[in-house]
Amino acid sequence: MRPSGRAPDEMRAITIDTGFTKHAEGSVLVSFGDTRVLCTASVEDRLPPWLRGKGEGWVTGEYSMLPRATHTRGQREAAKGKQSGRTQEIQRLIGRSLRAVVDLKKLGEHQITLDCDVLQADGGTRTASISGAWVALRLAVNGLLASGALKEDPITGKIAAISCGICDGTPVLDLDYAEDSSADADANFVLIEGGQIAEVQATAEGATYDEEGLLRLLRLAQIGCAQIFKAQDAAVK
Amino acid sequence: MRPSGRAPDEMRAITIDTGFTKHAEGSVLVSFGDTRVLCTASVEDRLPPWLRGKGEGWVTGEYSMLPRATHTRGQREAAKGKQSGRTQEIQRLIGRSLRAVVDLKKLGEHQITLDCDVLQADGGTRTASISGAWVALRLAVNGLLASGALKEDPITGKIAAISCGICDGTPVLDLDYAEDSSADADANFVLIEGGQIAEVQATAEGATYDEEGLLRLLRLAQIGCAQIFKAQDAAVK
Amino acid sequence: MRPSGRAPDEMRAITIDTGFTKHAEGSVLVSFGDTRVLCTASVEDRLPPWLRGKGEGWVTGEYSMLPRATHTRGQREAAKGKQSGRTQEIQRLIGRSLRAVVDLKKLGEHQITLDCDVLQADGGTRTASISGAWVALRLAVNGLLASGALKEDPITGKIAAISCGICDGTPVLDLDYAEDSSADADANFVLIEGGQIAEVQATAEGATYDEEGLLRLLRLAQIGCAQIFKAQDAAVK
Amino acid sequence: MRPSGRAPDEMRAITIDTGFTKHAEGSVLVSFGDTRVLCTASVEDRLPPWLRGKGEGWVTGEYSMLPRATHTRGQREAAKGKQSGRTQEIQRLIGRSLRAVVDLKKLGEHQITLDCDVLQADGGTRTASISGAWVALRLAVNGLLASGALKEDPITGKIAAISCGICDGTPVLDLDYAEDSSADADANFVLIEGGQIAEVQATAEGATYDEEGLLRLLRLAQIGCAQIFKAQDAAVK
Amino acid sequence: MRPSGRAPDEMRAITIDTGFTKHAEGSVLVSFGDTRVLCTASVEDRLPPWLRGKGEGWVTGEYSMLPRATHTRGQREAAKGKQSGRTQEIQRLIGRSLRAVVDLKKLGEHQITLDCDVLQADGGTRTASISGAWVALRLAVNGLLASGALKEDPITGKIAAISCGICDGTPVLDLDYAEDSSADADANFVLIEGGQIAEVQATAEGATYDEEGLLRLLRLAQIGCAQIFKAQDAAVK
Amino acid sequence: MRPSGRAPDEMRAITIDTGFTKHAEGSVLVSFGDTRVLCTASVEDRLPPWLRGKGEGWVTGEYSMLPRATHTRGQREAAKGKQSGRTQEIQRLIGRSLRAVVDLKKLGEHQITLDCDVLQADGGTRTASISGAWVALRLAVNGLLASGALKEDPITGKIAAISCGICDGTPVLDLDYAEDSSADADANFVLIEGGQIAEVQATAEGATYDEEGLLRLLRLAQIGCAQIFKAQDAAVK
């Protein structure tokens, strides 16, 4: 039995509210149960130095938790003077995942930054960030297309992410904090609509797992992402 | 005529939603028009080193803007590796203001941190932070009183803050971004219910001002804070 | 009775020695009693990036205390690797105050940096810095006018600053360290010769204050600044 | 055809030289072709603060590249003042992987740090680090057992890591730099002798991959790790 | 002919003013011509962690230049967020030199920090710092002896430092900035009264030098330090 | 008797292995007994900002110890976020020493960085670094001459460095760690083939020394460097 009473392949409620803030070119408040992340897409004309003058664009991600998004207050990274290894890992994952469904040449010399700020955390913040950031990106690109700044859609597909894990020997979908902190294995899948995989990160925490376990987690992730793709569709419309 | 069409002594709409996030001992989403700040109060037992063993508590504030709270995206302070002078000034002001209405001896050996994270900015973020933080503090202290962790209420009064300024020669109340960026003088007042002043910060920006101007701004601030005190009352109930 | 035996509206002895160091375009050792600050004005041709090519200049301030300017030794900010919030607040105040009496267009593409280094501290270091920095600035600009680098005087007035406070219920002028550390309210005024105000920062420390108190502090500041303006005049001649 | 002329499932030559340096409790120079990493195991009695007094030990990893390990010189992280996100990701992976085969309770209150310093890089530095670090750890623990500092062996198994990828549509084993920089997908597997998986990190770089692709990469990794386990055995004897 | 018109073995005027500031246990303004350094000695009871409980004391030095001590303004190290290699080298030299004439056991569990802040620079700031710091140290220790905090004098001798160099082929004593910046070789000597050497740092800048040159520079340093020892004697009395 | 059984003027075994790594333009593993340093020379076309467009090149050094090069593990400077004063001192010495034998005008607009990474430390790491770096530099410049990138040899001579010290009253050559940590005086000499001196750094550690002692140390250094010059010759051929 899961702490939340959910079935092993049961997701938490997903909500994706667009337009949560007004300045960003794309703005989304995404919730997976009690996990809530504000994802904004900012379009800028300046590119990182190593891309200038190549006729290509860039998509990147940034991630942060508000200090009291969690059960106990965490120190601000700005006050500590550096971002943790965990933050940097997640930021790199968000950017890499979104770029997997963007044709940077078609994006032209624009940079789109996906800021994912966790307002409340209950497990799965990095996967919620990716799933929400895609919607923010979609909205921002829609704006560029509408304004004529882009002629051709650079987005090549839909991407979503979900965590799965093995808890007390059972593979389960969409871990909340109670499960996440006690899972034997913890995996994050980033999947592209249509069956392709963008990223698998599967880590043994207490116990290890085998090929069969990995496949069962992947199957759960496919179930979960199918639902996220639907929620993304609904949000964009 | 003000850009927003408001009368010189007219405030923007104030909303104070409590319980916006679930982990913090006090949590408030405060809005002054389009300015929206998430204020949380976190109670901890550890004190700053210089206060340990003195039988007193501490109240402190932290402040940050999400990168896309503003018209154009700002770089994260965590990525830059340090907090700006502006951020530190505001943090110090928030903490000092709240301490003006707390009896630290009665608070006992607790530290309460008021985190003020600006989700959307349209002028007056520091004053909204103070006004909202008082409600978050009140809620957190109520919890300590209810649980018996505190026997006596350490909060000695109600505090609110508002910005005023001189725009095109006219003193106006509760500046939004359009006014803030073009005002001749810009003042922040932190007032205590009952007529006392906790802090005045009045700065000439383009033109200077005189004693008469300072008094007129103070009168406007008194009008504004009276309305904030009411909104605080309503939120706490 | 004040610890120093001064009357409530009595300033400490002011001395302003010009030419204390030889390299700076303007150099002043300013003393308010035992508070001694070395203020230098450095003229440079490079501007901050956001001002380049606009045909305007810039005036900015920096502030530091020598480690043993105070009763007990403080750690060097260079060794800590960052400037404190207090230092940054004061630096911003110095720059803002001086800019209030400079026409940046007339200054042309020059940057003048006012470095205020506290050699010995006994209260009122930030206000002494501003009062001394004006003299250093005046001397540096005189040099630019004499050399023909400037055709027109960009300085529009004289500026001075002084602290006042409420000690044991009595408003007093020009606080020394003994008063500063025990005052109920502490205010810094930056005034322009002729009656205009550039900045008011009035903070309740132990007790709060009211409108009447604020006005009495402002009146004291006007008395003090009148004396500083005279000392500035004498120093510049 | 692979740039190196190897068959798709062919590893580069592996060498593991023990005792490369004399001070560390375990010291190994590991080579996978031209990739050479110095792995040392340092045993210390001080633990991270959050583990003190719990009767458990800790195993952690650190990673760095010498500035000219690569084709072009990279700036030192010590000179930049911070470790890159990539470095931190790899360090976390090394520590997590080694801990997957250590019983921290049996290790007692010892901390073992695995320092992996890349002397020369030609792809696969993180997996070479893990494979070599296990040998350094084994040697250090052997020393603790021999000296009587440990009564029981805390190492529960053998761990190895290898990279695989999809190059021009073909899954290949043990990528060198030429392949790594042009692969469509890039995966790192950390496997435990006996069939268990400690970690999978599989990332689409240019093209994405599907479940079938993931499984084929895993099979290659199993082939590769079998050879590494043998080399580890030979090195330890 | 030297730029200053001095003879090759002629020092600049030395002045050592004691009591320049009032808070420090020892305070000295030392001048070698236009080079002026404020040296303060601060006595504290806290020791660096690695010395605690060993019944010994510590003597250490810190060094900084005011930003406009030099011909052109230098950026503050506190603003840059780190101390330069040059600053650290000089600080280490100051501390090491002073410790060469202190019996740390006799000093007991006191730490004395010598802060050397250069108010105006014209060559030889590090050697002026050492020569002045000895006087500040002497005054601080005299205070400890007078108050009974120390029973026995921990200072074992007098130490002074001077720079010499080879300019246009001629060895010269006490280089000013004009000579320092064009010297072929530049040497700093730290000598103990009575003929012993504490430190030699002799660096070829443009041309190299030989054994004969090194000895001639040492002889000049002996001449210079003899005069400094006299000035120190006069200052302490 | 020396701990190693060596005669006072006896060096440790010197080995200089070229081509230790393959990417650098010059690569050397240098050993003085158990001290082993990897020195690489990297040629780049970008120059430090202050040298651009002057038609000159630059030679600079960087230095680091692997964390477990020493008896006990040291924290990584990259993890601490800054380089120690000792590291910076050594880096500056390496660069300055190598520049003493390079005609920067003849080098043209190339920058050569000598990275000296200590794999194992047993005293004398900075002098081994300089002696090895010269060989790496020589190899890199040979490559530039062979490729035609340079027409004329910018290297003007051979440079080597060695440490000497006074141990129990006896001057000894090439200190190992056991001697280095207990020497009364410790000196590093950087000598140019032919009798010229580039740098002397002689520091009293416990006892002081006199002119006679300094000369005896210099004589020992000349003996040592003569042997290093031979080893450098053999390595380059």
PDB file of C-alpha atoms in Angstrom, chain D residues 21-203:
ATOM      1  CA  THR D  21      51.637   7.064  -5.460  1.00  0.00           C
ATOM      2  CA  LYS D  22      52.852   6.220  -1.987  1.00  0.00           C
ATOM      3  CA  HIS D  23      50.980   8.309   0.585  1.00  0.00           C
ATOM      4  CA  ALA D  24      47.375   7.237  -0.087  1.00  0.00           C
ATOM      5  CA  GLU D  25      45.914   4.173   1.616  1.00  0.00           C
ATOM      6  CA  GLY D  26      44.935   2.996  -1.861  1.00  0.00           C
ATOM      7  CA  SER D  27      46.412   4.327  -5.095  1.00  0.00           C
ATOM      8  CA  VAL D  28      45.670   3.253  -8.646  1.00  0.00           C
ATOM      9  CA  LEU D  29      46.494   4.568 -12.118  1.00  0.00           C
ATOM     10  CA  VAL D  30      43.748   3.250 -14.369  1.00  0.00           C
ATOM     11  CA  SER D  31      43.811   3.448 -18.172  1.00  0.00           C
ATOM     12  CA  PHE D  32      41.131   2.781 -20.729  1.00  0.00           C
ATOM     13  CA  GLY D  33      43.110   3.344 -23.910  1.00  0.00           C
ATOM     14  CA  ASP D  34      44.420   6.905 -23.730  1.00  0.00           C
ATOM     15  CA  THR D  35      42.155   7.859 -20.833  1.00  0.00           C
ATOM     16  CA  ARG D  36      44.233   7.818 -17.670  1.00  0.00           C
ATOM     17  CA  VAL D  37      42.939   8.563 -14.198  1.00  0.00           C
ATOM     18  CA  LEU D  38      44.780   8.577 -10.903  1.00  0.00           C
ATOM     19  CA  CYS D  39      42.435   7.220  -8.222  1.00  0.00           C
ATOM     20  CA  THR D  40      43.442   7.437  -4.587  1.00  0.00           C
ATOM     21  CA  ALA D  41      41.576   6.306  -1.497  1.00  0.00           C
ATOM     22  CA  SER D  42      42.202   8.348   1.653  1.00  0.00           C
ATOM     23  CA  VAL D  43      41.031   7.060   5.017  1.00  0.00           C
ATOM     24  CA  GLU D  44      40.245   9.673   7.651  1.00  0.00           C
ATOM     25  CA  ASP D  45      38.669   9.554  11.058  1.00  0.00           C
ATOM     26  CA  ARG D  46      36.663  12.741  10.749  1.00  0.00           C
ATOM     27  CA  LEU D  47      33.180  12.394   9.311  1.00  0.00           C
ATOM     28  CA  PRO D  48      30.805  14.911   7.731  1.00  0.00           C
ATOM     29  CA  PRO D  49      28.898  16.744  10.506  1.00  0.00           C
ATOM     30  CA  TRP D  50      25.546  15.068   9.812  1.00  0.00           C
ATOM     31  CA  LEU D  51      27.043  11.572  10.358  1.00  0.00           C
ATOM     32  CA  ARG D  52      28.946  12.122  13.579  1.00  0.00           C
ATOM     33  CA  GLY D  53      28.131   9.878  16.457  1.00  0.00           C
ATOM     34  CA  LYS D  54      25.939   7.513  14.460  1.00  0.00           C
ATOM     35  CA  GLY D  55      28.404   4.644  14.394  1.00  0.00           C
ATOM     36  CA  GLU D  56      28.499   4.684  10.596  1.00  0.00           C
ATOM     37  CA  GLY D  57      31.126   5.597   8.072  1.00  0.00           C
ATOM     38  CA  TRP D  58      31.043   7.450   4.773  1.00  0.00           C
ATOM     39  CA  VAL D  59      32.427   6.968   1.274  1.00  0.00           C
ATOM     40  CA  THR D  60      32.637   9.942  -1.025  1.00  0.00           C
ATOM     41  CA  GLY D  61      34.225  10.856  -4.340  1.00  0.00           C
ATOM     42  CA  GLU D  62      35.941  13.878  -5.803  1.00  0.00           C
ATOM     43  CA  TYR D  63      36.843  14.421  -9.439  1.00  0.00           C
ATOM     44  CA  SER D  64      38.966  16.820 -11.390  1.00  0.00           C
ATOM     45  CA  MET D  65      40.687  17.102 -14.736  1.00  0.00           C
ATOM     46  CA  LEU D  66      44.195  18.476 -14.942  1.00  0.00           C
ATOM     47  CA  PRO D  67      43.983  21.615 -17.108  1.00  0.00           C
ATOM     48  CA  ARG D  68      45.793  20.027 -20.014  1.00  0.00           C
ATOM     49  CA  ALA D  69      44.291  16.559 -19.797  1.00  0.00           C
ATOM     50  CA  THR D  70      42.316  17.530 -22.881  1.00  0.00           C
ATOM     51  CA  HIS D  71      43.020  18.653 -26.443  1.00  0.00           C
ATOM     52  CA  THR D  72      42.792  22.304 -25.519  1.00  0.00           C
ATOM     53  CA  ARG D  73      43.689  23.707 -22.121  1.00  0.00           C
ATOM     54  CA  GLY D  74      40.797  24.239 -19.722  1.00  0.00           C
ATOM     55  CA  GLN D  75      40.857  26.832 -16.955  1.00  0.00           C
ATOM     56  CA  ARG D  76      41.484  25.458 -13.462  1.00  0.00           C
ATOM     57  CA  GLU D  77      38.351  25.294 -11.337  1.00  0.00           C
ATOM     58  CA  ALA D  78      40.439  26.504  -8.378  1.00  0.00           C
ATOM     59  CA  ALA D  79      41.294  29.636 -10.374  1.00  0.00           C
ATOM     60  CA  LYS D  80      37.681  30.139 -11.439  1.00  0.00           C
ATOM     61  CA  GLY D  81      36.655  29.819  -7.802  1.00  0.00           C
ATOM     62  CA  LYS D  82      34.060  27.145  -8.336  1.00  0.00           C
ATOM     63  CA  GLN D  83      33.518  23.627  -9.573  1.00  0.00           C
ATOM     64  CA  SER D  84      31.459  23.255 -12.718  1.00  0.00           C
ATOM     65  CA  GLY D  85      28.098  21.553 -12.787  1.00  0.00           C
ATOM     66  CA  ARG D  86      29.705  18.729 -14.765  1.00  0.00           C
ATOM     67  CA  THR D  87      32.356  18.173 -12.088  1.00  0.00           C
ATOM     68  CA  GLN D  88      29.782  18.109  -9.344  1.00  0.00           C
ATOM     69  CA  GLU D  89      27.561  15.700 -11.236  1.00  0.00           C
ATOM     70  CA  ILE D  90      30.475  13.319 -11.715  1.00  0.00           C
ATOM     71  CA  GLN D  91      31.619  13.568  -8.097  1.00  0.00           C
ATOM     72  CA  ARG D  92      28.158  12.751  -6.868  1.00  0.00           C
ATOM     73  CA  LEU D  93      27.981   9.778  -9.232  1.00  0.00           C
ATOM     74  CA  ILE D  94      31.332   8.404  -8.072  1.00  0.00           C
ATOM     75  CA  GLY D  95      30.416   8.595  -4.402  1.00  0.00           C
ATOM     76  CA  ARG D  96      26.922   7.158  -4.910  1.00  0.00           C
ATOM     77  CA  SER D  97      28.265   4.285  -6.997  1.00  0.00           C
ATOM     78  CA  LEU D  98      30.899   3.235  -4.483  1.00  0.00           C
ATOM     79  CA  ARG D  99      28.453   3.464  -1.594  1.00  0.00           C
ATOM     80  CA  ALA D 100      26.235   0.981  -3.474  1.00  0.00           C
ATOM     81  CA  VAL D 101      28.760  -1.750  -2.588  1.00  0.00           C
ATOM     82  CA  VAL D 102      29.748  -0.651   0.916  1.00  0.00           C
ATOM     83  CA  ASP D 103      27.973  -1.433   4.164  1.00  0.00           C
ATOM     84  CA  LEU D 104      28.485   1.899   5.928  1.00  0.00           C
ATOM     85  CA  LYS D 105      27.683   0.415   9.339  1.00  0.00           C
ATOM     86  CA  LYS D 106      30.452  -2.143   8.978  1.00  0.00           C
ATOM     87  CA  LEU D 107      32.836   0.615   7.875  1.00  0.00           C
ATOM     88  CA  GLY D 108      32.582   2.163  11.338  1.00  0.00           C
ATOM     89  CA  GLU D 109      33.413   5.808  11.912  1.00  0.00           C
ATOM     90  CA  HIS D 110      35.808   6.115   8.996  1.00  0.00           C
ATOM     91  CA  GLN D 111      35.481   8.324   5.961  1.00  0.00           C
ATOM     92  CA  ILE D 112      37.060   7.156   2.736  1.00  0.00           C
ATOM     93  CA  THR D 113      37.481   9.748  -0.005  1.00  0.00           C
ATOM     94  CA  LEU D 114      38.089   8.550  -3.546  1.00  0.00           C
ATOM     95  CA  ASP D 115      39.965  11.243  -5.442  1.00  0.00           C
ATOM     96  CA  CYS D 116      39.821  10.741  -9.179  1.00  0.00           C
ATOM     97  CA  ASP D 117      42.164  13.071 -11.049  1.00  0.00           C
ATOM     98  CA  VAL D 118      42.199  12.750 -14.809  1.00  0.00           C
ATOM     99  CA  LEU D 119      45.770  12.997 -16.091  1.00  0.00           C
ATOM    100  CA  GLN D 120      44.763  12.432 -19.704  1.00  0.00           C
ATOM    101  CA  ALA D 121      41.298  12.368 -21.227  1.00  0.00           C
ATOM    102  CA  ASP D 122      40.064  10.462 -24.260  1.00  0.00           C
ATOM    103  CA  GLY D 123      36.421   9.786 -23.386  1.00  0.00           C
ATOM    104  CA  GLY D 124      34.945   7.781 -20.545  1.00  0.00           C
ATOM    105  CA  THR D 125      36.714   9.565 -17.691  1.00  0.00           C
ATOM    106  CA  ARG D 126      33.849   9.212 -15.230  1.00  0.00           C
ATOM    107  CA  THR D 127      33.406   5.501 -15.813  1.00  0.00           C
ATOM    108  CA  ALA D 128      37.158   4.886 -15.648  1.00  0.00           C
ATOM    109  CA  SER D 129      37.133   6.836 -12.375  1.00  0.00           C
ATOM    110  CA  ILE D 130      34.498   4.568 -10.844  1.00  0.00           C
ATOM    111  CA  SER D 131      36.150   1.376 -12.062  1.00  0.00           C
ATOM    112  CA  GLY D 132      39.543   2.475 -10.762  1.00  0.00           C
ATOM    113  CA  ALA D 133      38.189   3.915  -7.535  1.00  0.00           C
ATOM    114  CA  TRP D 134      36.772   0.549  -6.580  1.00  0.00           C
ATOM    115  CA  VAL D 135      40.291  -0.922  -6.679  1.00  0.00           C
ATOM    116  CA  ALA D 136      41.697   1.947  -4.603  1.00  0.00           C
ATOM    117  CA  LEU D 137      38.874   1.455  -2.117  1.00  0.00           C
ATOM    118  CA  ARG D 138      39.488  -2.291  -1.991  1.00  0.00           C
ATOM    119  CA  LEU D 139      43.188  -1.702  -1.257  1.00  0.00           C
ATOM    120  CA  ALA D 140      42.445   0.830   1.460  1.00  0.00           C
ATOM    121  CA  VAL D 141      39.919  -1.435   3.126  1.00  0.00           C
ATOM    122  CA  ASN D 142      42.363  -4.341   2.910  1.00  0.00           C
ATOM    123  CA  GLY D 143      44.778  -2.176   4.871  1.00  0.00           C
ATOM    124  CA  LEU D 144      42.180  -1.424   7.521  1.00  0.00           C
ATOM    125  CA  LEU D 145      41.394  -5.138   7.821  1.00  0.00           C
ATOM    126  CA  ALA D 146      45.089  -6.049   8.005  1.00  0.00           C
ATOM    127  CA  SER D 147      45.764  -3.482  10.726  1.00  0.00           C
ATOM    128  CA  GLY D 148      42.779  -4.596  12.739  1.00  0.00           C
ATOM    129  CA  ALA D 149      41.074  -1.216  12.417  1.00  0.00           C
ATOM    130  CA  LEU D 150      38.181  -3.110  10.837  1.00  0.00           C
ATOM    131  CA  LYS D 151      37.074  -6.591  11.934  1.00  0.00           C
ATOM    132  CA  GLU D 152      34.629  -7.280   9.156  1.00  0.00           C
ATOM    133  CA  ASP D 153      34.817  -6.455   5.454  1.00  0.00           C
ATOM    134  CA  PRO D 154      32.376  -3.615   4.655  1.00  0.00           C
ATOM    135  CA  ILE D 155      32.654  -4.113   0.900  1.00  0.00           C
ATOM    136  CA  THR D 156      29.653  -6.080  -0.321  1.00  0.00           C
ATOM    137  CA  GLY D 157      30.521  -6.508  -3.986  1.00  0.00           C
ATOM    138  CA  LYS D 158      32.436  -5.382  -6.979  1.00  0.00           C
ATOM    139  CA  ILE D 159      31.337  -2.390  -9.043  1.00  0.00           C
ATOM    140  CA  ALA D 160      32.389  -1.181 -12.476  1.00  0.00           C
ATOM    141  CA  ALA D 161      31.210   1.422 -14.940  1.00  0.00           C
ATOM    142  CA  ILE D 162      31.374   1.832 -18.684  1.00  0.00           C
ATOM    143  CA  SER D 163      29.998   4.176 -21.286  1.00  0.00           C
ATOM    144  CA  CYS D 164      28.106   3.039 -24.370  1.00  0.00           C
ATOM    145  CA  GLY D 165      26.474   5.017 -27.102  1.00  0.00           C
ATOM    146  CA  ILE D 166      24.730   4.986 -30.416  1.00  0.00           C
ATOM    147  CA  CYS D 167      27.017   6.191 -33.181  1.00  0.00           C
ATOM    148  CA  ASP D 168      25.676   6.495 -36.692  1.00  0.00           C
ATOM    149  CA  GLY D 169      22.833   4.244 -35.659  1.00  0.00           C
ATOM    150  CA  THR D 170      25.026   1.486 -34.208  1.00  0.00           C
ATOM    151  CA  PRO D 171      25.261   0.767 -30.491  1.00  0.00           C
ATOM    152  CA  VAL D 172      28.946   0.679 -29.506  1.00  0.00           C
ATOM    153  CA  LEU D 173      30.873  -0.037 -26.326  1.00  0.00           C
ATOM    154  CA  ASP D 174      33.449   2.118 -24.490  1.00  0.00           C
ATOM    155  CA  LEU D 175      33.359   5.381 -26.453  1.00  0.00           C
ATOM    156  CA  ASP D 176      36.553   7.299 -27.003  1.00  0.00           C
ATOM    157  CA  TYR D 177      36.563  11.075 -27.403  1.00  0.00           C
ATOM    158  CA  ALA D 178      35.999  10.988 -31.172  1.00  0.00           C
ATOM    159  CA  GLU D 179      32.869   8.880 -30.697  1.00  0.00           C
ATOM    160  CA  ASP D 180      31.711  10.607 -27.543  1.00  0.00           C
ATOM    161  CA  SER D 181      31.616  14.014 -29.162  1.00  0.00           C
ATOM    162  CA  SER D 182      29.538  12.840 -32.114  1.00  0.00           C
ATOM    163  CA  ALA D 183      27.283  10.143 -30.597  1.00  0.00           C
ATOM    164  CA  ASP D 184      23.517  10.321 -31.040  1.00  0.00           C
ATOM    165  CA  ALA D 185      23.006   8.924 -27.575  1.00  0.00           C
ATOM    166  CA  ASP D 186      25.416   8.522 -24.718  1.00  0.00           C
ATOM    167  CA  ALA D 187      24.882   6.240 -21.749  1.00  0.00           C
ATOM    168  CA  ASN D 188      26.824   5.453 -18.600  1.00  0.00           C
ATOM    169  CA  PHE D 189      26.119   2.227 -16.766  1.00  0.00           C
ATOM    170  CA  VAL D 190      27.304   1.360 -13.286  1.00  0.00           C
ATOM    171  CA  LEU D 191      26.952  -2.363 -12.771  1.00  0.00           C
ATOM    172  CA  ILE D 192      27.496  -4.675  -9.835  1.00  0.00           C
ATOM    173  CA  GLU D 193      29.088  -8.052 -10.389  1.00  0.00           C
ATOM    174  CA  GLY D 194      26.279 -10.619 -10.491  1.00  0.00           C
ATOM    175  CA  GLY D 195      23.769  -8.756 -12.667  1.00  0.00           C
ATOM    176  CA  GLN D 196      22.474  -5.906 -10.530  1.00  0.00           C
ATOM    177  CA  ILE D 197      22.398  -2.326 -11.743  1.00  0.00           C
ATOM    178  CA  ALA D 198      23.519   0.585  -9.583  1.00  0.00           C
ATOM    179  CA  GLU D 199      22.952   3.405 -12.035  1.00  0.00           C
ATOM    180  CA  VAL D 200      21.853   4.092 -15.592  1.00  0.00           C
ATOM    181  CA  GLN D 201      22.267   7.512 -17.160  1.00  0.00           C
ATOM    182  CA  ALA D 202      21.240   7.492 -20.796  1.00  0.00           C
ATOM    183  CA  THR D 203      20.961  10.753 -22.662  1.00  0.00           C
TER     184      THR D 203
END
